[in-house]
C-alpha cells in the first residue's frame, strides 16, 4: 500500500509551525484543521492478490473459455461486447455503442477483493472521447440502460471510470475520474453532473491510451469499501476511495459494462480476478441472513449537510483540496492580521516607553 501525506496533513503541519511563532490565530487554525483532518485522511492496506484465494467461478481470464451462451458458461455478455483470446472489448471506438459482460454465478462471499485489468484507448484526442467503464456488484444482471451501458436505479455497487466530463461546472476535478456509488434502487445516476450528487468518493487517474497495463482493485470487507488503482506502471496500489459503513449483501453478481455516445473509445477488460478474503466474523454477524441486507451507507454527519441529496441517504464528498486550501488561506490571513496588530501595539508601547525617558 502507498501511504502518502495528504494536503490536509501538510497544511496542519504548516499551521503547527506558524502556531509556534504567533498568537491565537495560529492556535485556532491548528484546532480547525486537526478537527477536520479525520474526514480527509484515510489509509488502507490491500493485498497483492497472491496470498489470498482466487475464485475461478467469479473470475474472467484469458483465453476466456468460460464465456459464452451455454448453460455451463460462467460469464455471458450483451450488446457490442466482442470476446477475443486477448481481451473482452465492451465497446469498439465507435459512436453510440453499449456492451457488458456478467458473471452468471452469484457471489456468496462476505469479504472479497476484485482486481480488474482494463484498457481504454482510441483515436479521439484529449477530451474528445467517452464515456467510460463501470464495474458492478448488483442484484440484477444483463439489464441494459443509460449508466455506462447498465440500468439506472440499480441495486448494489457501481464503480465508474468516467472518461468524459459532462459537468462543465465541476472544473475542480480532472478527468478521467473514478468514483463509487451504492444504490438501493432509489437513486438515479446523474450523467449531467458526472454522478457527483450520489458519489461516495473518487479520484482522478490518467488511464487512457497508456502503453502499460492499468488496474483497479475493489475491496469489500467488514463494511469497508476500498478502491485502489495501479495505473502508473509502478506495480503498486494507490488509494482512490476508502469508506466505512457500507452495507452490501451476498448473492449479487459481478459485471462490467461500457458505453460510447457522440464520442467513443475502445473499452477493454483484460481480466477480472476475484479473491476471497479470509476474515473472521462475530457469531452475531454470522447469524444474520446476509442475503437480506439492503445496500446502504451509514452517515458520518447530518444528512442535511448534503444539499445535493435531499433524501440524506448518502454522505457528502470528503474535504477537497480546494476546501483545504481555502481553510489554510483563512488561517494564514488570521495570523498575518494578528502579527500586524501585535507589531503596531508593540511599536506604540515602545513609543510610550520612550516618552518616559
Ligand atoms: Ca461523464
Short mmCIF file of C-alpha atoms and ligand atoms in Angstrom, two decimals:
data_model
loop_
_atom_site.label_atom_id
_atom_site.label_comp_id
_atom_site.label_asym_id
_atom_site.label_seq_id
_atom_site.Cartn_x
_atom_site.Cartn_y
_atom_site.Cartn_z
CA UNK A 1 0.00 0.00 0.00
CA UNK A 2 1.03 3.57 -0.52
CA UNK A 3 0.75 5.94 2.36
CA UNK A 4 1.13 9.47 1.14
CA UNK A 5 0.95 12.67 3.06
CA UNK A 6 -2.33 14.32 2.25
CA UNK A 7 -2.64 18.07 1.68
CA UNK A 8 -4.55 18.20 4.95
CA UNK A 9 -1.64 16.72 6.91
CA UNK A 10 0.77 19.06 5.18
CA UNK A 11 -1.36 22.10 5.91
CA UNK A 12 -1.82 21.01 9.51
CA UNK A 13 1.97 20.73 9.89
CA UNK A 14 2.43 24.13 8.33
CA UNK A 15 -0.10 25.59 10.70
CA UNK A 16 1.66 23.95 13.62
CA UNK A 17 4.87 25.72 12.68
CA UNK A 18 3.07 29.02 12.24
CA UNK A 19 1.28 28.47 15.53
CA UNK A 20 4.63 28.33 17.30
CA UNK A 21 5.51 31.79 16.06
CA UNK A 22 2.37 33.76 16.58
CA UNK A 23 -0.78 34.07 18.58
CA UNK A 24 -4.28 32.89 18.87
CA UNK A 25 -4.99 32.70 15.13
CA UNK A 26 -2.32 30.07 14.69
CA UNK A 27 -3.76 28.08 17.55
CA UNK A 28 -7.19 28.44 16.05
CA UNK A 29 -6.18 27.26 12.60
CA UNK A 30 -4.45 24.20 14.05
CA UNK A 31 -7.54 23.43 16.06
CA UNK A 32 -9.72 23.86 12.98
CA UNK A 33 -7.56 21.78 10.65
CA UNK A 34 -6.89 18.97 13.11
CA UNK A 35 -10.60 18.84 13.77
CA UNK A 36 -11.37 18.41 10.08
CA UNK A 37 -8.49 16.11 9.16
CA UNK A 38 -10.15 12.80 10.13
CA UNK A 39 -12.62 13.44 7.30
CA UNK A 40 -9.90 13.63 4.68
CA UNK A 41 -7.17 11.35 5.98
CA UNK A 42 -7.85 7.75 5.11
CA UNK A 43 -5.45 4.89 4.75
CA UNK A 44 -5.94 1.37 3.55
CA UNK A 45 -3.97 -1.76 3.05
CA UNK A 46 -4.79 -4.08 0.22
CA UNK A 47 -3.50 -7.48 -0.74
CA UNK A 48 -1.23 -8.14 -3.67
CA UNK A 49 -3.71 -10.82 -4.68
CA UNK A 50 -1.25 -13.69 -4.31
CA UNK A 51 -1.72 -14.51 -0.68
CA UNK A 52 -5.46 -14.76 -0.94
CA UNK A 53 -7.76 -17.18 -2.64
CA UNK A 54 -8.67 -16.76 -6.28
CA UNK A 55 -12.23 -17.77 -7.01
CA UNK A 56 -12.29 -19.07 -10.58
CA UNK A 57 -16.09 -19.16 -10.83
CA UNK A 58 -16.14 -15.37 -10.33
CA UNK A 59 -13.03 -14.59 -12.40
CA UNK A 60 -12.64 -13.69 -16.05
CA UNK A 61 -9.25 -14.57 -17.52
CA UNK A 62 -7.55 -15.24 -20.84
CA UNK A 63 -8.40 -17.07 -23.02
CA UNK A 64 -11.94 -16.60 -21.68
CA UNK A 65 -13.03 -20.22 -22.05
CA UNK A 66 -15.91 -19.90 -19.60
CA UNK A 67 -17.52 -17.10 -21.61
CA UNK A 68 -20.48 -17.78 -23.81
CA UNK A 69 -24.16 -18.53 -24.02
CA UNK A 70 -24.11 -22.20 -22.99
CA UNK A 71 -25.72 -23.36 -19.76
CA UNK A 72 -22.31 -24.03 -18.21
CA UNK A 73 -20.95 -20.59 -19.09
CA UNK A 74 -19.72 -18.64 -16.09
CA UNK A 75 -19.87 -15.32 -17.93
CA UNK A 76 -22.19 -14.08 -20.60
CA UNK A 77 -22.30 -10.84 -22.47
CA UNK A 78 -24.56 -8.41 -24.24
CA UNK A 79 -24.54 -5.59 -26.79
CA UNK A 80 -21.41 -4.56 -28.63
CA UNK A 81 -19.19 -6.84 -26.49
CA UNK A 82 -16.60 -8.75 -28.52
CA UNK A 83 -14.64 -11.58 -26.90
CA UNK A 84 -11.24 -12.41 -28.42
CA UNK A 85 -8.48 -14.58 -26.96
CA UNK A 86 -6.63 -11.48 -25.69
CA UNK A 87 -9.31 -9.12 -24.44
CA UNK A 88 -13.02 -8.55 -23.93
CA UNK A 89 -13.96 -5.42 -25.85
CA UNK A 90 -17.12 -3.95 -24.31
CA UNK A 91 -17.34 -1.24 -26.95
CA UNK A 92 -15.32 -0.50 -30.08
CA UNK A 93 -14.07 3.01 -30.83
CA UNK A 94 -17.40 3.88 -32.48
CA UNK A 95 -20.28 6.15 -31.55
CA UNK A 96 -23.39 5.04 -29.62
CA UNK A 97 -22.26 1.58 -28.56
CA UNK A 98 -23.06 -0.26 -25.33
CA UNK A 99 -21.79 -3.55 -24.09
CA UNK A 100 -21.49 -5.58 -20.92
CA UNK A 101 -20.20 -8.85 -19.52
CA UNK A 102 -21.69 -10.55 -16.45
CA UNK A 103 -20.80 -13.35 -14.13
CA UNK A 104 -23.61 -15.94 -14.21
CA UNK A 105 -22.74 -17.22 -10.72
CA UNK A 106 -23.97 -15.13 -7.77
CA UNK A 107 -21.25 -14.39 -5.23
CA UNK A 108 -21.82 -15.60 -1.68
CA UNK A 109 -18.52 -14.41 -0.22
CA UNK A 110 -18.81 -11.93 2.63
CA UNK A 111 -15.35 -10.45 2.14
CA UNK A 112 -13.85 -10.13 -1.29
CA UNK A 113 -11.45 -8.24 -3.49
CA UNK A 114 -11.88 -7.81 -7.24
CA UNK A 115 -8.85 -6.96 -9.39
CA UNK A 116 -9.71 -5.58 -12.81
CA UNK A 117 -7.18 -5.15 -15.59
CA UNK A 118 -8.60 -2.83 -18.21
CA UNK A 119 -7.59 -0.74 -21.18
CA UNK A 120 -9.28 2.38 -22.50
CA UNK A 121 -7.86 3.54 -25.81
CA UNK A 122 -8.92 5.20 -29.01
CA UNK A 123 -8.18 7.68 -31.75
CA UNK A 124 -10.02 10.58 -30.06
CA UNK A 125 -7.85 13.46 -28.95
CA UNK A 126 -7.82 14.80 -25.39
CA UNK A 127 -11.35 15.45 -24.11
CA UNK A 128 -12.82 14.08 -27.33
CA UNK A 129 -13.56 10.55 -26.20
CA UNK A 130 -16.03 8.79 -23.93
CA UNK A 131 -17.91 7.71 -21.97
CA UNK A 132 -16.23 5.13 -19.75
CA UNK A 133 -16.39 1.77 -18.00
CA UNK A 134 -18.35 0.64 -14.94
CA UNK A 135 -17.61 -2.31 -12.65
CA UNK A 136 -20.67 -3.74 -10.93
CA UNK A 137 -21.74 -5.83 -7.97
CA UNK A 138 -25.52 -5.78 -8.34
CA UNK A 139 -28.70 -7.67 -7.66
CA UNK A 140 -29.60 -7.88 -11.32
CA UNK A 141 -27.50 -8.65 -14.36
CA UNK A 142 -27.74 -8.03 -18.09
CA UNK A 143 -30.10 -5.07 -17.74
CA UNK A 144 -29.15 -2.56 -20.45
CA UNK A 145 -29.56 1.11 -19.64
CA UNK A 146 -28.06 4.59 -19.57
CA UNK A 147 -25.44 4.16 -16.79
CA UNK A 148 -22.37 3.16 -18.82
CA UNK A 149 -24.49 0.53 -20.56
CA UNK A 150 -26.26 -0.72 -17.42
CA UNK A 151 -29.68 0.11 -15.97
CA UNK A 152 -30.30 3.19 -13.85
CA UNK A 153 -31.75 2.82 -10.33
CA UNK A 154 -29.57 -0.24 -9.97
CA UNK A 155 -29.41 -2.13 -6.67
CA UNK A 156 -25.89 -2.66 -5.38
CA UNK A 157 -22.46 -1.19 -6.02
CA UNK A 158 -21.12 0.62 -9.08
CA UNK A 159 -17.54 1.77 -9.65
CA UNK A 160 -17.33 4.23 -12.54
CA UNK A 161 -14.31 5.02 -14.67
CA UNK A 162 -15.75 8.16 -16.24
CA UNK A 163 -13.59 9.38 -19.12
CA UNK A 164 -15.76 12.26 -20.31
CA UNK A 165 -16.53 15.42 -18.36
CA UNK A 166 -20.23 16.28 -18.75
CA UNK A 167 -20.41 18.83 -15.92
CA UNK A 168 -18.60 21.95 -17.08
CA UNK A 169 -19.15 23.50 -13.63
CA UNK A 170 -17.17 20.78 -11.93
CA UNK A 171 -13.76 22.00 -13.01
CA UNK A 172 -12.20 21.24 -9.60
CA UNK A 173 -11.55 17.69 -10.73
CA UNK A 174 -9.76 16.36 -13.78
CA UNK A 175 -10.93 13.52 -15.96
CA UNK A 176 -10.85 10.54 -16.27
CA UNK A 177 -12.46 10.36 -12.83
CA UNK A 178 -13.10 7.18 -10.84
CA UNK A 179 -15.98 7.16 -8.35
CA UNK A 180 -18.15 4.78 -6.34
CA UNK A 181 -21.89 4.69 -5.81
CA UNK A 182 -24.07 2.44 -3.63
CA UNK A 183 -27.73 2.32 -4.50
CA UNK A 184 -30.82 0.61 -3.10
CA UNK A 185 -32.69 1.36 -6.30
CA UNK A 186 -33.97 4.77 -5.18
CA UNK A 187 -31.22 6.92 -6.68
CA UNK A 188 -30.66 7.91 -10.28
CA UNK A 189 -27.17 8.36 -11.70
CA UNK A 190 -26.88 11.96 -12.86
CA UNK A 191 -24.77 11.96 -16.04
CA UNK A 192 -25.07 15.75 -16.31
CA UNK A 193 -23.12 16.07 -13.06
CA UNK A 194 -20.92 13.02 -13.71
CA UNK A 195 -22.62 11.29 -10.78
CA UNK A 196 -21.32 13.81 -8.26
CA UNK A 197 -24.53 14.08 -6.22
CA UNK A 198 -24.53 10.38 -5.40
CA UNK A 199 -20.85 9.54 -5.28
CA UNK A 200 -19.22 8.24 -2.09
CA UNK A 201 -15.71 9.26 -3.07
CA UNK A 202 -13.39 9.31 -6.02
CA UNK A 203 -10.11 10.25 -7.62
CA UNK A 204 -8.69 11.37 -10.94
CA UNK A 205 -6.50 8.95 -12.87
CA UNK A 206 -4.77 9.13 -16.24
CA UNK A 207 -5.87 5.77 -17.54
CA UNK A 208 -6.42 6.39 -21.24
CA UNK A 209 -4.09 5.45 -24.11
CA UNK A 210 -1.42 4.15 -21.76
CA UNK A 211 1.22 1.80 -23.16
CA UNK A 212 1.39 -0.17 -19.93
CA UNK A 213 -1.25 -2.18 -18.07
CA UNK A 214 -3.83 -0.36 -15.97
CA UNK A 215 -5.51 -1.94 -12.94
CA UNK A 216 -8.25 -1.17 -10.48
CA UNK A 217 -8.99 -3.09 -7.27
CA UNK A 218 -12.24 -3.05 -5.33
CA UNK A 219 -12.20 -4.49 -1.83
CA UNK A 220 -15.23 -5.03 0.36
CA UNK A 221 -14.70 -6.34 3.87
CA UNK A 222 -16.49 -5.74 7.16
CA UNK A 223 -18.40 -2.75 5.87
CA UNK A 224 -15.33 -1.09 4.43
CA UNK A 225 -15.17 -0.32 0.72
CA UNK A 226 -11.75 0.41 -0.73
CA UNK A 227 -10.83 1.23 -4.31
CA UNK A 228 -7.17 1.23 -5.29
CA UNK A 229 -5.61 1.95 -8.67
CA UNK A 230 -2.37 0.90 -10.31
CA UNK A 231 -2.07 2.94 -13.49
CA UNK A 232 1.47 4.40 -13.42
CA UNK A 233 3.33 1.17 -14.30
CA UNK A 234 4.95 1.13 -10.86
CA UNK A 235 3.34 -2.13 -9.76
CA UNK A 236 1.94 -0.56 -6.61
CA UNK A 237 -1.55 0.26 -5.45
CA UNK A 238 -2.53 3.83 -4.84
CA UNK A 239 -5.57 4.66 -2.79
CA UNK A 240 -8.56 6.16 -4.58
CA UNK A 241 -11.55 5.58 -2.30
CA UNK A 242 -11.79 4.29 1.26
CA UNK A 243 -15.09 4.48 3.11
CA UNK A 244 -16.61 2.63 6.03
CA UNK A 245 -20.19 1.92 6.94
CA UNK A 246 -21.02 0.34 3.58
CA UNK A 247 -23.54 -2.48 3.66
CA UNK A 248 -23.77 -4.89 0.76
CA UNK A 249 -25.47 -8.29 0.74
CA UNK A 250 -24.16 -11.60 -0.54
CA UNK A 251 -25.69 -13.24 -3.60
CA UNK A 252 -25.23 -10.39 -6.07
CA UNK A 253 -23.50 -10.54 -9.46
CA UNK A 254 -20.22 -9.10 -10.67
CA UNK A 255 -20.15 -7.47 -14.07
CA UNK A 256 -18.60 -4.80 -16.24
CA UNK A 257 -20.15 -2.51 -18.80
CA UNK A 258 -19.19 0.39 -21.02
CA UNK A 259 -20.79 2.90 -23.33
CA UNK A 260 -19.90 5.40 -26.03
CA UNK A 261 -22.01 8.36 -27.10
CA UNK A 262 -21.21 11.09 -29.58
CA UNK A 263 -17.62 10.42 -28.59
CA UNK A 264 -16.05 6.98 -28.38
CA UNK A 265 -13.22 4.75 -27.18
CA UNK A 266 -12.30 1.08 -27.12
CA UNK A 267 -13.25 -0.14 -23.65
CA UNK A 268 -11.43 -3.40 -22.98
CA UNK A 269 -11.48 -5.70 -19.98
CA UNK A 270 -8.36 -7.89 -19.88
CA UNK A 271 -9.18 -9.71 -16.67
CA UNK A 272 -11.38 -9.67 -13.59
CA UNK A 273 -9.96 -11.73 -10.73
CA UNK A 274 -11.95 -12.25 -7.58
CA UNK A 275 -10.17 -13.15 -4.35
CA UNK A 276 -11.79 -14.36 -1.18
CA UNK A 277 -10.53 -12.53 1.89
CA UNK A 278 -10.10 -14.65 4.99
CA UNK A 279 -11.79 -12.52 7.64
CA UNK A 280 -13.29 -13.60 10.95
CA UNK A 281 -16.79 -12.52 11.85
CA UNK A 282 -18.50 -12.46 15.20
CA UNK A 283 -21.17 -15.12 15.91
CA UNK A 284 -23.74 -12.32 15.77
CA UNK A 285 -22.63 -11.27 12.30
CA UNK A 286 -22.61 -14.89 11.15
CA UNK A 287 -26.14 -15.46 12.43
CA UNK A 288 -27.52 -12.71 10.18
CA UNK A 289 -29.09 -13.52 6.83
CA UNK A 290 -26.60 -11.73 4.59
CA UNK A 291 -28.78 -12.21 1.50
CA UNK A 292 -31.38 -9.87 3.05
CA UNK A 293 -29.09 -6.87 3.55
CA UNK A 294 -30.20 -3.76 1.69
CA UNK A 295 -27.34 -1.82 0.08
CA UNK A 296 -26.69 1.31 2.14
CA UNK A 297 -24.06 3.63 3.54
CA UNK A 298 -24.27 4.86 7.12
CA UNK A 299 -23.91 8.56 7.75
CA UNK A 300 -20.89 10.24 9.24
CA UNK A 301 -22.70 13.53 9.64
CA UNK A 302 -26.14 15.04 9.40
CA UNK A 303 -27.94 14.25 6.15
CA UNK A 304 -28.89 17.91 5.93
CA UNK A 305 -25.25 18.75 5.25
CA UNK A 306 -25.54 17.05 1.91
CA UNK A 307 -27.52 19.58 -0.05
CA UNK A 308 -27.32 17.59 -3.26
CA UNK A 309 -29.21 14.70 -1.76
CA UNK A 310 -32.48 15.67 -0.08
CA UNK A 311 -33.16 12.07 0.95
CA UNK A 312 -29.97 12.14 3.00
CA UNK A 313 -29.22 8.52 2.22
CA UNK A 314 -25.60 9.10 1.46
CA UNK A 315 -22.90 11.22 2.93
CA UNK A 316 -21.38 14.08 1.01
CA UNK A 317 -17.98 14.10 -0.62
CA UNK A 318 -14.89 14.36 1.58
CA UNK A 319 -12.89 17.53 2.05
CA UNK A 320 -11.45 18.51 -1.30
CA UNK A 321 -8.07 20.08 -1.97
CA UNK A 322 -9.76 23.39 -2.67
CA UNK A 323 -11.50 23.48 0.69
CA UNK A 324 -8.24 22.64 2.47
CA UNK A 325 -6.51 25.41 0.53
CA UNK A 326 -9.20 27.95 1.48
CA UNK A 327 -9.03 26.92 5.13
CA UNK A 328 -5.28 27.34 5.10
CA UNK A 329 -5.61 30.72 3.42
CA UNK A 330 -8.07 31.87 6.10
CA UNK A 331 -5.70 30.66 8.83
CA UNK A 332 -2.77 32.49 7.23
CA UNK A 333 -4.80 35.70 6.90
CA UNK A 334 -5.69 35.41 10.58
CA UNK A 335 -2.03 35.01 11.50
CA UNK A 336 -1.00 38.00 9.37
CA UNK A 337 -3.71 40.22 10.89
CA UNK A 338 -2.67 39.22 14.41
CA UNK A 339 1.01 39.78 13.61
CA UNK A 340 0.31 43.24 12.22
CA UNK A 341 -1.88 44.21 15.18
CA UNK A 342 0.75 42.81 17.53
CA UNK A 343 3.52 44.77 15.79
CA UNK A 344 1.52 48.01 15.95
CA UNK A 345 0.72 47.54 19.65
CA UNK A 346 4.37 46.71 20.35
CA UNK A 347 5.54 49.79 18.48
CA UNK A 348 3.04 52.06 20.29
CA UNK A 349 4.24 50.66 23.60
CA UNK A 350 7.87 51.30 22.64
CA UNK A 351 6.97 54.87 21.72
CA UNK A 352 5.14 55.33 25.03
CA UNK A 353 8.15 53.91 26.87
CA UNK A 354 10.40 56.37 25.05
CA UNK A 355 8.39 59.31 26.31
CA UNK A 356 9.10 58.36 29.91
CA UNK A 357 12.82 58.74 29.31
CA1 LIG B 1 -19.20 11.67 -17.63
#
